[in-house]
Tab-separated table of C-alpha atoms in Angstrom:
chain	number	residue	atom	x	y	z
A	2	MET	CA	-65.050	42.311	-17.125
A	3	ARG	CA	-61.308	42.144	-18.653
A	4	VAL	CA	-61.232	39.112	-19.733
A	5	ASP	CA	-57.161	38.373	-20.384
A	6	GLN	CA	-56.911	38.907	-16.983
A	7	GLU	CA	-57.693	36.006	-16.157
A	8	SER	CA	-55.223	34.462	-17.901
A	9	GLU	CA	-52.571	36.900	-17.400
A	10	TRP	CA	-53.073	36.680	-13.464
A	11	SER	CA	-53.085	33.008	-14.348
A	12	SER	CA	-50.425	33.242	-16.447
A	13	LEU	CA	-48.032	35.088	-14.023
A	14	LEU	CA	-48.889	33.237	-10.440
A	15	ARG	CA	-48.092	29.931	-11.747
A	16	ALA	CA	-44.627	31.900	-13.234
A	17	ALA	CA	-44.427	33.001	-9.429
A	18	ASN	CA	-45.341	29.886	-7.831
A	19	ALA	CA	-42.154	28.023	-10.052
A	20	GLY	CA	-39.690	30.732	-8.136
A	21	ASP	CA	-40.696	33.393	-10.889
A	22	GLY	CA	-40.048	36.701	-8.748
A	23	SER	CA	-41.160	39.244	-11.351
A	24	ALA	CA	-43.299	38.393	-12.299
A	25	TYR	CA	-44.603	37.351	-8.491
A	26	GLN	CA	-43.958	41.243	-8.253
A	27	ARG	CA	-46.238	41.923	-10.456
A	28	LEU	CA	-49.094	40.535	-10.240
A	29	LEU	CA	-48.985	41.343	-6.560
A	30	LYS	CA	-48.753	45.062	-7.842
A	31	GLN	CA	-52.392	44.320	-9.905
A	32	LEU	CA	-53.916	42.835	-7.246
A	33	ALA	CA	-52.887	45.349	-4.719
A	34	PRO	CA	-55.619	48.575	-6.066
A	35	VAL	CA	-57.944	45.638	-7.080
A	36	LEU	CA	-58.273	44.085	-3.513
A	37	ARG	CA	-58.350	48.197	-1.608
A	38	SER	CA	-61.365	48.382	-4.058
A	39	PHE	CA	-62.613	45.141	-2.426
A	40	VAL	CA	-61.814	45.580	0.504
A	41	ARG	CA	-63.160	48.755	1.378
A	42	ARG	CA	-66.286	47.294	-1.032
A	43	GLY	CA	-66.640	44.955	1.787
A	44	LEU	CA	-66.261	47.154	4.329
A	45	ALA	CA	-68.843	49.332	2.558
A	46	ARG	CA	-71.476	47.132	3.526
A	47	ALA	CA	-71.287	46.486	6.663
A	48	SER	CA	-71.284	49.947	7.620
A	49	VAL	CA	-67.654	50.021	9.389
A	50	PRO	CA	-65.787	53.255	7.837
A	51	ASP	CA	-62.424	51.833	5.755
A	52	ALA	CA	-60.223	53.708	8.171
A	53	ASP	CA	-58.203	49.960	8.722
A	54	ALA	CA	-59.351	49.267	4.660
A	55	GLU	CA	-55.545	48.803	3.798
A	56	ASP	CA	-54.589	45.752	7.083
A	57	ILE	CA	-57.556	43.894	5.805
A	58	VAL	CA	-55.160	44.530	2.029
A	59	GLN	CA	-51.660	43.410	3.547
A	60	GLU	CA	-53.390	40.795	5.365
A	61	THR	CA	-55.014	39.605	2.163
A	62	LEU	CA	-51.666	39.877	0.406
A	63	LEU	CA	-49.799	37.763	3.263
A	64	ALA	CA	-52.743	35.266	3.161
A	65	ILE	CA	-52.700	35.427	-0.941
A	66	HIS	CA	-48.508	34.633	-0.395
A	67	ILE	CA	-48.394	32.183	2.207
A	68	LYS	CA	-51.076	30.115	0.648
A	69	ARG	CA	-50.511	30.470	-3.657
A	70	HIS	CA	-50.197	26.248	-2.515
A	71	THR	CA	-53.252	26.335	-2.255
A	72	TRP	CA	-54.202	27.136	-5.890
A	73	ILE	CA	-54.873	24.270	-8.254
A	74	GLU	CA	-53.001	26.023	-11.594
A	75	THR	CA	-55.879	24.457	-13.780
A	76	ALA	CA	-58.543	25.859	-11.922
A	77	PRO	CA	-59.638	29.837	-12.659
A	78	VAL	CA	-57.147	32.585	-10.218
A	79	ALA	CA	-60.038	35.231	-9.143
A	80	PRO	CA	-61.925	33.650	-7.538
A	81	TRP	CA	-59.343	31.739	-5.433
A	82	ILE	CA	-57.739	35.645	-5.047
A	83	PHE	CA	-61.028	36.886	-3.858
A	84	THR	CA	-62.728	33.938	-1.492
A	85	ILE	CA	-58.956	34.749	-0.153
A	86	ALA	CA	-60.104	38.142	0.708
A	87	ARG	CA	-63.806	38.258	1.068
A	88	HIS	CA	-62.124	35.725	4.084
A	89	LYS	CA	-59.993	38.014	5.199
A	90	ILE	CA	-62.781	40.970	5.493
A	91	ILE	CA	-64.965	38.664	7.469
A	92	ASP	CA	-62.249	37.680	9.776
A	93	ALA	CA	-61.465	41.875	11.065
A	94	LEU	CA	-65.161	42.091	10.871
A	95	ARG	CA	-65.261	39.552	13.526
A	96	ARG	CA	-62.490	41.029	15.098
A	97	ARG	CA	-65.470	44.793	15.903
A	98	GLY	CA	-68.007	41.781	17.005
A	99	ARG	CA	-69.374	42.925	13.181
A	100	ARG	CA	-71.190	39.229	10.824
A	101	ILE	CA	-71.431	40.191	7.180
A	102	HIS	CA	-72.622	37.922	4.603
A	103	LEU	CA	-70.297	38.227	1.409
A	104	PRO	CA	-70.899	37.348	-1.243
A	105	ILE	CA	-68.682	37.195	-4.455
A	106	ASP	CA	-70.523	36.244	-6.888
A	107	ASP	CA	-70.263	40.178	-7.854
A	108	TYR	CA	-65.668	40.458	-7.719
A	109	ALA	CA	-65.513	40.613	-11.467
A	110	GLU	CA	-66.506	44.546	-11.397
A	111	PHE	CA	-63.479	44.920	-9.511
A	112	LEU	CA	-61.018	43.164	-12.482
A	113	ALA	CA	-61.643	45.815	-14.233
A	114	GLU	CA	-60.622	47.816	-12.143
A	115	GLU	CA	-56.667	49.956	-12.462
A	116	ALA	CA	-56.519	52.678	-11.032
A	117	GLU	CA	-52.977	55.266	-10.481
A	118	GLU	CA	-53.395	54.839	-6.995
A	119	PRO	CA	-50.040	56.334	-4.470
A	120	SER	CA	-49.002	53.186	-2.431
A	121	MET	CA	-50.703	53.482	0.684
A	122	ILE	CA	-49.376	52.539	3.796
A	123	GLY	CA	-51.182	50.482	6.139
A	124	ALA	CA	-50.670	49.169	9.980
A	125	PHE	CA	-51.230	45.502	9.582
A	126	VAL	CA	-47.422	44.456	9.559
A	127	ASP	CA	-45.370	47.278	11.600
A	128	ARG	CA	-48.111	46.927	14.082
A	129	HIS	CA	-46.886	42.975	14.762
A	130	ILE	CA	-43.820	43.323	13.178
A	131	ASP	CA	-41.647	44.192	16.493
A	132	SER	CA	-43.219	40.534	17.501
A	133	LEU	CA	-41.074	39.010	15.778
A	134	PRO	CA	-37.585	36.471	16.143
A	135	SER	CA	-34.715	39.955	15.704
A	136	VAL	CA	-32.860	38.755	12.723
A	137	GLN	CA	-36.597	37.603	11.417
A	138	ARG	CA	-37.175	41.458	11.860
A	139	LYS	CA	-34.157	42.990	10.689
A	140	VAL	CA	-34.103	40.714	7.197
A	141	VAL	CA	-37.941	41.160	5.967
A	142	GLU	CA	-36.894	45.650	6.757
A	143	ALA	CA	-33.839	45.538	5.189
A	144	ILE	CA	-35.917	43.933	1.744
A	145	ALA	CA	-39.083	45.842	1.881
A	146	VAL	CA	-38.320	49.434	3.882
A	147	SER	CA	-35.049	49.736	2.474
A	148	GLY	CA	-35.221	47.726	-0.831
A	149	ALA	CA	-32.757	45.584	-0.427
A	150	SER	CA	-32.204	41.964	-2.285
A	151	ILE	CA	-31.281	38.897	-1.000
A	152	GLY	CA	-28.367	40.226	-1.668
A	153	GLU	CA	-27.938	42.667	0.073
A	154	ALA	CA	-29.415	41.890	3.647
A	155	ALA	CA	-26.755	39.028	3.716
A	156	GLU	CA	-24.335	41.194	2.657
A	157	ARG	CA	-25.668	43.831	5.367
A	158	LEU	CA	-26.854	42.120	7.983
A	159	ALA	CA	-23.903	39.588	7.925
A	160	MET	CA	-25.858	36.183	6.777
A	161	SER	CA	-25.301	34.052	4.638
A	162	ARG	CA	-28.187	34.231	0.962
A	163	GLY	CA	-29.498	31.329	1.822
A	164	ALA	CA	-30.267	32.952	5.880
A	165	VAL	CA	-31.685	35.587	4.503
A	166	ARG	CA	-34.245	33.337	2.730
A	167	VAL	CA	-34.745	31.412	5.212
A	168	ALA	CA	-35.207	34.294	8.468
A	169	LEU	CA	-37.535	36.065	5.138
A	170	HIS	CA	-40.293	33.121	4.984
A	171	ARG	CA	-40.541	32.228	8.451
A	172	GLY	CA	-40.749	36.699	8.946
A	173	LEU	CA	-43.484	36.525	6.681
A	174	ALA	CA	-45.071	32.710	7.773
A	175	ALA	CA	-45.515	34.732	11.543
A	176	LEU	CA	-46.827	37.623	10.550
A	177	ALA	CA	-49.239	36.070	8.456
A	178	ALA	CA	-49.841	33.701	11.055
A	179	ARG	CA	-50.408	37.153	13.418
A	180	ALA	CA	-53.746	38.029	11.461
A	181	ALA	CA	-55.218	34.028	11.674
A	182	SER	CA	-54.240	33.932	15.699
A	183	LYS	CA	-56.037	37.432	16.898
A	184	THR	CA	-59.311	36.447	17.163
B	12	MET	CA	-45.419	50.049	5.864
B	13	LYS	CA	-45.938	51.088	2.521
B	14	THR	CA	-48.025	48.047	0.484
B	15	ASP	CA	-45.638	48.198	-2.674
B	16	ASP	CA	-43.264	47.297	1.207
B	17	LEU	CA	-45.339	44.722	1.598
B	18	ILE	CA	-44.778	43.845	-1.303
B	19	ARG	CA	-41.442	43.716	-2.625
B	20	ALA	CA	-40.684	41.541	0.120
B	21	LEU	CA	-43.596	38.900	-0.507
B	22	ALA	CA	-41.321	38.534	-4.060
B	23	ALA	CA	-37.894	38.984	-2.246
B	24	ASP	CA	-39.522	35.418	-1.162
B	25	PRO	CA	-39.363	32.785	-3.462
B	26	GLU	CA	-40.383	29.462	-1.296
B	27	VAL	CA	-43.573	28.624	-1.711
B	28	GLU	CA	-45.126	25.032	-0.789
B	29	LYS	CA	-44.278	21.338	-2.546
B	30	THR	CA	-46.093	18.873	-1.221
B	31	PRO	CA	-49.128	19.015	-2.788
B	32	LEU	CA	-52.046	19.159	0.409
B	33	SER	CA	-53.792	15.495	-0.264
B	34	ARG	CA	-50.062	14.151	-0.032
B	35	ALA	CA	-50.127	16.144	3.413
B	36	LEU	CA	-52.663	14.410	4.354
B	37	LEU	CA	-51.426	11.326	3.546
B	38	TYR	CA	-48.407	11.360	5.165
B	39	GLY	CA	-50.367	13.499	8.079
B	40	LEU	CA	-53.055	10.162	8.441
B	41	VAL	CA	-50.444	7.736	8.026
B	42	PRO	CA	-48.421	7.479	11.697
B	43	GLY	CA	-51.652	8.465	13.018
B	44	ILE	CA	-53.434	5.044	11.609
B	45	LEU	CA	-49.762	3.222	12.733
B	46	VAL	CA	-50.161	4.880	16.256
B	47	SER	CA	-54.229	3.467	16.093
B	48	LEU	CA	-52.952	-0.134	14.953
B	49	LEU	CA	-50.266	-0.374	18.019
B	50	LEU	CA	-53.370	0.857	20.033
B	51	TYR	CA	-55.926	-1.716	18.585
B	52	GLY	CA	-53.742	-4.843	18.809
B	53	PRO	CA	-51.993	-5.155	22.341
B	54	LEU	CA	-55.096	-3.514	23.283
B	55	ILE	CA	-58.531	-5.925	22.764
B	56	GLY	CA	-57.116	-6.722	18.885
B	57	PRO	CA	-59.785	-8.250	15.939
B	58	ARG	CA	-62.396	-10.849	16.715
B	59	PRO	CA	-62.300	-15.237	17.034
B	60	GLN	CA	-62.409	-16.594	13.890
B	61	LEU	CA	-62.650	-13.650	11.758
B	62	LEU	CA	-62.207	-14.705	8.396
B	63	ALA	CA	-65.061	-16.900	9.056
B	64	VAL	CA	-67.410	-15.023	9.486
B	65	ILE	CA	-66.091	-12.555	7.723
B	66	THR	CA	-68.766	-12.547	5.238
B	67	GLU	CA	-71.802	-12.674	6.702
B	68	PRO	CA	-73.714	-9.636	5.700
B	69	ARG	CA	-74.510	-8.038	8.396
B	70	ILE	CA	-70.134	-8.344	9.712
B	71	LEU	CA	-68.752	-7.094	5.538
B	72	PHE	CA	-71.236	-4.560	6.257
B	73	LYS	CA	-70.406	-2.989	9.765
B	74	ILE	CA	-66.586	-3.107	7.941
B	75	LEU	CA	-66.750	-1.561	5.062
B	76	TYR	CA	-69.319	1.298	5.521
B	77	PRO	CA	-67.395	2.974	7.648
B	78	LEU	CA	-64.368	2.587	4.828
B	79	ALA	CA	-66.799	4.173	2.340
B	80	VAL	CA	-67.372	7.004	4.775
B	81	PHE	CA	-63.621	6.979	5.183
B	82	ALA	CA	-63.470	6.639	1.669
B	83	CYS	CA	-65.469	9.809	0.820
B	84	ALA	CA	-64.407	12.055	3.783
B	85	GLY	CA	-60.565	12.629	2.618
B	86	PRO	CA	-61.289	14.227	-0.380
B	87	LEU	CA	-64.852	16.307	0.736
B	88	ALA	CA	-61.562	17.540	4.406
B	89	LEU	CA	-59.047	17.534	1.031
B	90	GLN	CA	-61.141	20.410	-0.959
B	91	LEU	CA	-62.973	21.962	3.011
B	92	ALA	CA	-58.953	23.088	2.743
B	93	ARG	CA	-59.045	25.206	-0.397
B	94	PRO	CA	-60.301	28.464	-0.818
B	95	THR	CA	-62.744	27.524	-3.725
B	96	GLY	CA	-63.192	23.824	-3.215
B	97	ASN	CA	-66.436	22.377	-4.435
B	98	ALA	CA	-67.852	20.386	-1.748
B	99	ARG	CA	-70.767	19.925	-3.100
B	100	PRO	CA	-70.318	15.992	-5.047
B	101	LEU	CA	-68.899	14.372	-2.443
B	102	VAL	CA	-71.220	15.831	0.376
B	103	ALA	CA	-73.782	14.554	-2.384
B	104	ILE	CA	-72.379	11.317	-2.519
B	105	LEU	CA	-72.179	11.187	1.491
B	106	GLY	CA	-75.803	11.081	1.601
B	107	VAL	CA	-76.303	8.787	-0.321
B	108	LEU	CA	-74.005	6.739	2.240
B	109	LEU	CA	-76.278	7.700	4.783
B	110	LEU	CA	-79.850	6.709	2.927
B	111	VAL	CA	-77.204	2.951	2.998
B	112	LEU	CA	-77.145	3.618	6.287
B	113	ILE	CA	-81.188	4.114	6.387
B	114	GLY	CA	-82.229	1.383	4.025
B	115	ALA	CA	-80.020	-1.361	6.495
B	116	VAL	CA	-80.709	-0.693	10.226
B	117	ILE	CA	-84.803	-0.845	7.836
B	118	ILE	CA	-84.154	-4.176	6.578
B	119	GLU	CA	-82.190	-4.973	9.448
B	120	LEU	CA	-85.623	-3.155	11.563
B	121	PHE	CA	-88.075	-6.611	8.816
B	122	VAL	CA	-85.681	-9.663	8.878
B	123	LEU	CA	-85.308	-9.539	13.068
B	124	PRO	CA	-88.131	-10.788	15.375
B	125	ARG	CA	-89.499	-7.595	17.047
B	126	ASP	CA	-88.452	-8.855	20.699
B	127	LEU	CA	-85.693	-8.770	19.536
B	128	TRP	CA	-84.731	-4.837	18.724
B	129	ARG	CA	-83.883	-4.201	21.751
B	130	VAL	CA	-81.394	-6.445	22.811
B	131	ARG	CA	-79.762	-6.367	19.298
B	132	LEU	CA	-79.492	-2.458	19.841
B	133	ILE	CA	-78.359	-2.212	23.108
B	134	GLY	CA	-76.106	-4.535	22.458
B	135	HIS	CA	-73.408	-6.036	24.147
B	136	ASN	CA	-70.520	-3.924	24.855
B	137	ALA	CA	-72.178	0.162	23.364
B	138	LEU	CA	-69.964	2.415	26.235
B	139	VAL	CA	-66.751	0.078	25.139
B	140	CYS	CA	-67.175	1.577	21.407
B	141	MET	CA	-68.296	5.168	22.759
B	142	VAL	CA	-64.321	5.526	24.507
B	143	LEU	CA	-62.550	2.736	21.717
B	144	ILE	CA	-63.308	4.768	18.644
B	145	PRO	CA	-62.940	7.958	19.590
B	146	SER	CA	-59.750	6.229	20.699
B	147	PHE	CA	-58.947	4.942	17.654
B	148	SER	CA	-59.917	8.115	16.161
B	149	ALA	CA	-57.062	10.289	18.174
B	150	ALA	CA	-54.479	9.668	16.825
B	151	PRO	CA	-55.873	10.415	12.903
B	152	LEU	CA	-57.062	13.590	14.046
B	153	VAL	CA	-54.502	14.934	14.769
B	154	GLY	CA	-51.919	14.260	11.845
B	155	ALA	CA	-54.861	15.028	9.575
B	156	LEU	CA	-55.331	18.290	11.499
B	157	ILE	CA	-51.889	18.883	11.216
B	158	ALA	CA	-51.846	18.389	7.582
B	159	LEU	CA	-54.935	20.805	7.383
B	160	HIS	CA	-53.061	23.064	8.745
B	161	ARG	CA	-51.029	23.817	5.254
B	162	GLY	CA	-54.365	24.309	3.547
B	163	ALA	CA	-57.003	27.977	3.643
B	164	PRO	CA	-60.020	25.579	4.859
B	165	ASP	CA	-62.724	29.181	4.159
B	166	ASN	CA	-64.403	27.735	6.817
B	167	PRO	CA	-61.863	26.268	9.773
B	168	GLY	CA	-64.428	24.602	11.398
B	169	LEU	CA	-66.172	22.380	8.545
B	170	ALA	CA	-63.164	21.150	7.501
B	171	GLY	CA	-61.740	19.794	11.144
B	172	ALA	CA	-65.661	18.013	10.744
B	173	ALA	CA	-64.958	16.535	7.511
B	174	ALA	CA	-60.631	15.185	9.876
B	175	GLY	CA	-63.565	13.909	12.110
B	176	LEU	CA	-65.544	11.674	9.475
B	177	LEU	CA	-62.294	11.151	8.097
B	178	ALA	CA	-60.227	10.048	11.569
B	179	GLY	CA	-63.886	8.137	13.068
B	180	ALA	CA	-64.243	6.484	9.631
B	181	PHE	CA	-61.604	4.935	10.568
B	182	GLY	CA	-61.549	4.111	14.076
B	183	ALA	CA	-64.970	2.784	13.938
B	184	ALA	CA	-64.138	-0.014	10.734
B	185	LEU	CA	-60.884	-0.801	12.633
B	186	TYR	CA	-62.982	-1.145	15.981
B	187	ALA	CA	-65.531	-3.187	13.699
B	188	THR	CA	-63.495	-5.990	13.274
B	189	HIS	CA	-63.423	-6.284	17.045
B	190	CYS	CA	-66.554	-5.709	17.999
B	191	PRO	CA	-69.227	-8.392	18.700
B	192	ASP	CA	-71.983	-6.640	18.142
B	193	ASP	CA	-72.648	-6.505	14.444
B	194	SER	CA	-76.488	-5.698	13.519
B	195	PRO	CA	-77.059	-2.321	11.723
B	196	LEU	CA	-79.636	-1.215	15.289
B	197	PHE	CA	-76.634	-0.983	17.157
B	198	VAL	CA	-74.321	0.259	14.299
B	199	ALA	CA	-75.938	2.882	12.866
B	200	THR	CA	-76.481	4.546	16.959
B	201	TRP	CA	-73.806	3.669	18.267
B	202	TYR	CA	-70.870	3.935	16.144
B	203	GLY	CA	-73.447	6.690	14.292
B	204	LEU	CA	-72.590	8.588	17.738
B	205	ALA	CA	-68.779	8.141	18.684
B	206	VAL	CA	-68.092	9.858	14.842
B	207	LEU	CA	-70.392	12.197	16.196
B	208	VAL	CA	-68.367	12.292	18.385
B	209	VAL	CA	-64.598	12.759	16.978
B	210	MET	CA	-66.380	15.112	14.499
B	211	ALA	CA	-67.800	17.377	17.236
B	212	VAL	CA	-64.199	17.567	19.139
B	213	GLY	CA	-62.685	18.031	15.123
B	214	ALA	CA	-64.952	21.027	14.423
B	215	LEU	CA	-63.768	22.297	17.739
B	216	ALA	CA	-59.935	22.168	17.275
B	217	GLY	CA	-60.179	22.933	13.794
B	218	SER	CA	-61.580	26.084	14.571
B	219	ARG	CA	-59.312	26.961	16.344
B	220	PHE	CA	-55.737	25.356	15.214
B	221	LEU	CA	-57.355	25.661	10.855
B	222	ARG	CA	-57.662	28.949	10.833
B	223	TRP	CA	-55.219	31.203	9.000
């Protein structure tokens, strides 16, 4: 385990929570492969094929996003992240009627992983994005899929920047809530 | 959708919940408590001469004890509402409080003649107690659950139960200022049952409403 990873992640999340979007993006990009292998391990332990692993990764990233205020800045960030990931894995398994005990004491081994992987495709967002109000869906799609900035999305959709921000946040919050509401 | 695309959208959204969970809980509880006080005033109000008798040990105990539980249950709910929150120290304190309650019952059994045990246990209005404590707990419970909804409890049912304990302890303390039954035998039994009911409701509500 790289000791500096914890301090790097915590300073990135601290910056992110203070409004630094590029620090936040860097953090999430670092987390994605780590979460991916953690999720795969969890599914393997439950003897479930890991075809849906990327869905759970996406649900976890959304949960981290919407709940990032629940991290206390002076506390270690890695256990917080893996507790959220474990929660999402257990939830996903429960939906299939499976229960597993998933200790996170051994998460340290995942911190070392930094394999460069191509970006993976998950179905979670696609499955739920159509249920969003159309403005929220258009904003999320413009920024996520077409790679527009807030300003570009505002121009393209003839909205104010503030309205785009609000729609983006509400859309992401609604997507995160979709993961919670289906039992 | 590619995970990288999702990440781009997440990074573009700078909005973070600014209110700390503890303050959110306060904001949720205060209106709930006010609603309960508004019910309490016209409905029953304090017992006659409350201030004159409040130093009587049994009366003091039955008011202060739920307040002590209330003071622990708040931080407990907050710990349970956070990933990696540590509930253990608070559970330990609540365990000590439970021993205090058992101690009070034992002392009461020693000082009370045996033929009064049953009378004091049954008291005057066990049913009223069982109805009013949950009633005074309802609004604070709703407020606490709304506040905890901003959290991310690893076990939503457990966090809901802690919210129930918090609200139930408040309801019990409030009802204690009216209730004419002062024996710890009565308090441990009927107050205890009433708070357990509120906790069960909280657990049930939490397991649905506090999912994330």
